[in-house]
Amino acid sequence: MGRRLRELRLERELQQGEVARRLGVSAAYLSLIEKGKRAVQLPLLLSALEIYAVGMEEFMVSLGEP
């Protein structure tokens, strides 16, 4: 899930620090999420998807999980 969030951020050419600021977390914490070393909490995931203009269903399908 974190890897896909990173891909979405890069596709939109957003800097990690900018996204972290908008999410209200540190860039280091966002980095850990993107590397899969921290689980992303649902409220943070919803906020990130809003920033990336991606719906939850579209996001889940993009993960390739049933």
mmCIF file of C-alpha atoms in Angstrom:
data_model
loop_
_atom_site.group_PDB
_atom_site.id
_atom_site.type_symbol
_atom_site.label_atom_id
_atom_site.label_comp_id
_atom_site.label_asym_id
_atom_site.label_seq_id
_atom_site.Cartn_x
_atom_site.Cartn_y
_atom_site.Cartn_z
ATOM 1 C CA MET A 1 0.000 0.000 0.000
ATOM 2 C CA GLY A 2 2.812 2.399 0.850
ATOM 3 C CA ARG A 3 4.576 1.703 -2.432
ATOM 4 C CA ARG A 4 1.412 2.573 -4.363
ATOM 5 C CA LEU A 5 1.031 5.813 -2.394
ATOM 6 C CA ARG A 6 4.597 6.701 -3.386
ATOM 7 C CA GLU A 7 3.828 5.948 -7.032
ATOM 8 C CA LEU A 8 0.779 8.214 -6.906
ATOM 9 C CA ARG A 9 2.820 11.024 -5.351
ATOM 10 C CA LEU A 10 5.516 10.733 -7.989
ATOM 11 C CA GLU A 11 2.978 10.530 -10.836
ATOM 12 C CA ARG A 12 1.632 13.880 -9.649
ATOM 13 C CA GLU A 13 5.156 15.298 -9.284
ATOM 14 C CA LEU A 14 4.633 16.174 -5.635
ATOM 15 C CA GLN A 15 7.489 16.438 -3.174
ATOM 16 C CA GLN A 16 7.393 14.184 -0.132
ATOM 17 C CA GLY A 17 7.773 17.151 2.212
ATOM 18 C CA GLU A 18 4.822 18.976 0.647
ATOM 19 C CA VAL A 19 2.536 15.945 0.902
ATOM 20 C CA ALA A 20 3.665 15.304 4.481
ATOM 21 C CA ARG A 21 2.904 18.921 5.403
ATOM 22 C CA ARG A 22 -0.572 18.681 3.868
ATOM 23 C CA LEU A 23 -1.184 15.422 5.745
ATOM 24 C CA GLY A 24 0.080 16.855 9.034
ATOM 25 C CA VAL A 25 2.887 14.319 9.455
ATOM 26 C CA SER A 26 6.657 14.508 9.178
ATOM 27 C CA ALA A 27 8.409 13.729 5.909
ATOM 28 C CA ALA A 28 10.287 10.978 7.768
ATOM 29 C CA TYR A 29 7.006 9.345 8.812
ATOM 30 C CA LEU A 30 5.625 9.551 5.278
ATOM 31 C CA SER A 31 8.857 8.003 4.022
ATOM 32 C CA LEU A 32 8.417 5.058 6.397
ATOM 33 C CA ILE A 33 4.852 4.567 5.150
ATOM 34 C CA GLU A 34 5.974 4.684 1.515
ATOM 35 C CA LYS A 35 8.715 2.138 2.227
ATOM 36 C CA GLY A 36 6.227 -0.206 3.928
ATOM 37 C CA LYS A 37 7.901 0.125 7.329
ATOM 38 C CA ARG A 38 4.823 1.702 8.929
ATOM 39 C CA ALA A 39 1.181 0.859 8.370
ATOM 40 C CA VAL A 40 -0.919 3.683 7.039
ATOM 41 C CA GLN A 41 -3.881 4.557 9.240
ATOM 42 C CA LEU A 42 -7.266 4.911 7.546
ATOM 43 C CA PRO A 43 -7.716 8.671 8.203
ATOM 44 C CA LEU A 44 -4.262 9.349 6.753
ATOM 45 C CA LEU A 45 -4.952 7.109 3.761
ATOM 46 C CA LEU A 46 -8.218 8.912 3.045
ATOM 47 C CA SER A 47 -6.467 12.289 3.232
ATOM 48 C CA ALA A 48 -3.689 11.119 0.913
ATOM 49 C CA LEU A 49 -6.178 9.779 -1.616
ATOM 50 C CA GLU A 50 -7.967 13.122 -1.522
ATOM 51 C CA ILE A 51 -4.683 14.913 -2.268
ATOM 52 C CA TYR A 52 -4.016 12.521 -5.140
ATOM 53 C CA ALA A 53 -7.653 12.729 -6.359
ATOM 54 C CA VAL A 54 -8.061 8.952 -6.276
ATOM 55 C CA GLY A 55 -11.106 7.124 -4.940
ATOM 56 C CA MET A 56 -10.758 4.338 -2.400
ATOM 57 C CA GLU A 57 -12.137 1.712 -4.777
ATOM 58 C CA GLU A 58 -9.788 2.779 -7.587
ATOM 59 C CA PHE A 59 -6.878 2.702 -5.136
ATOM 60 C CA MET A 60 -7.714 -0.772 -3.849
ATOM 61 C CA VAL A 61 -8.066 -2.118 -7.408
ATOM 62 C CA SER A 62 -4.673 -0.612 -8.288
ATOM 63 C CA LEU A 63 -3.127 -2.736 -5.519
ATOM 64 C CA GLY A 64 -4.174 -5.869 -7.368
ATOM 65 C CA GLU A 65 -5.765 -7.390 -4.278
ATOM 66 C CA PRO A 66 -9.170 -9.090 -4.394
#
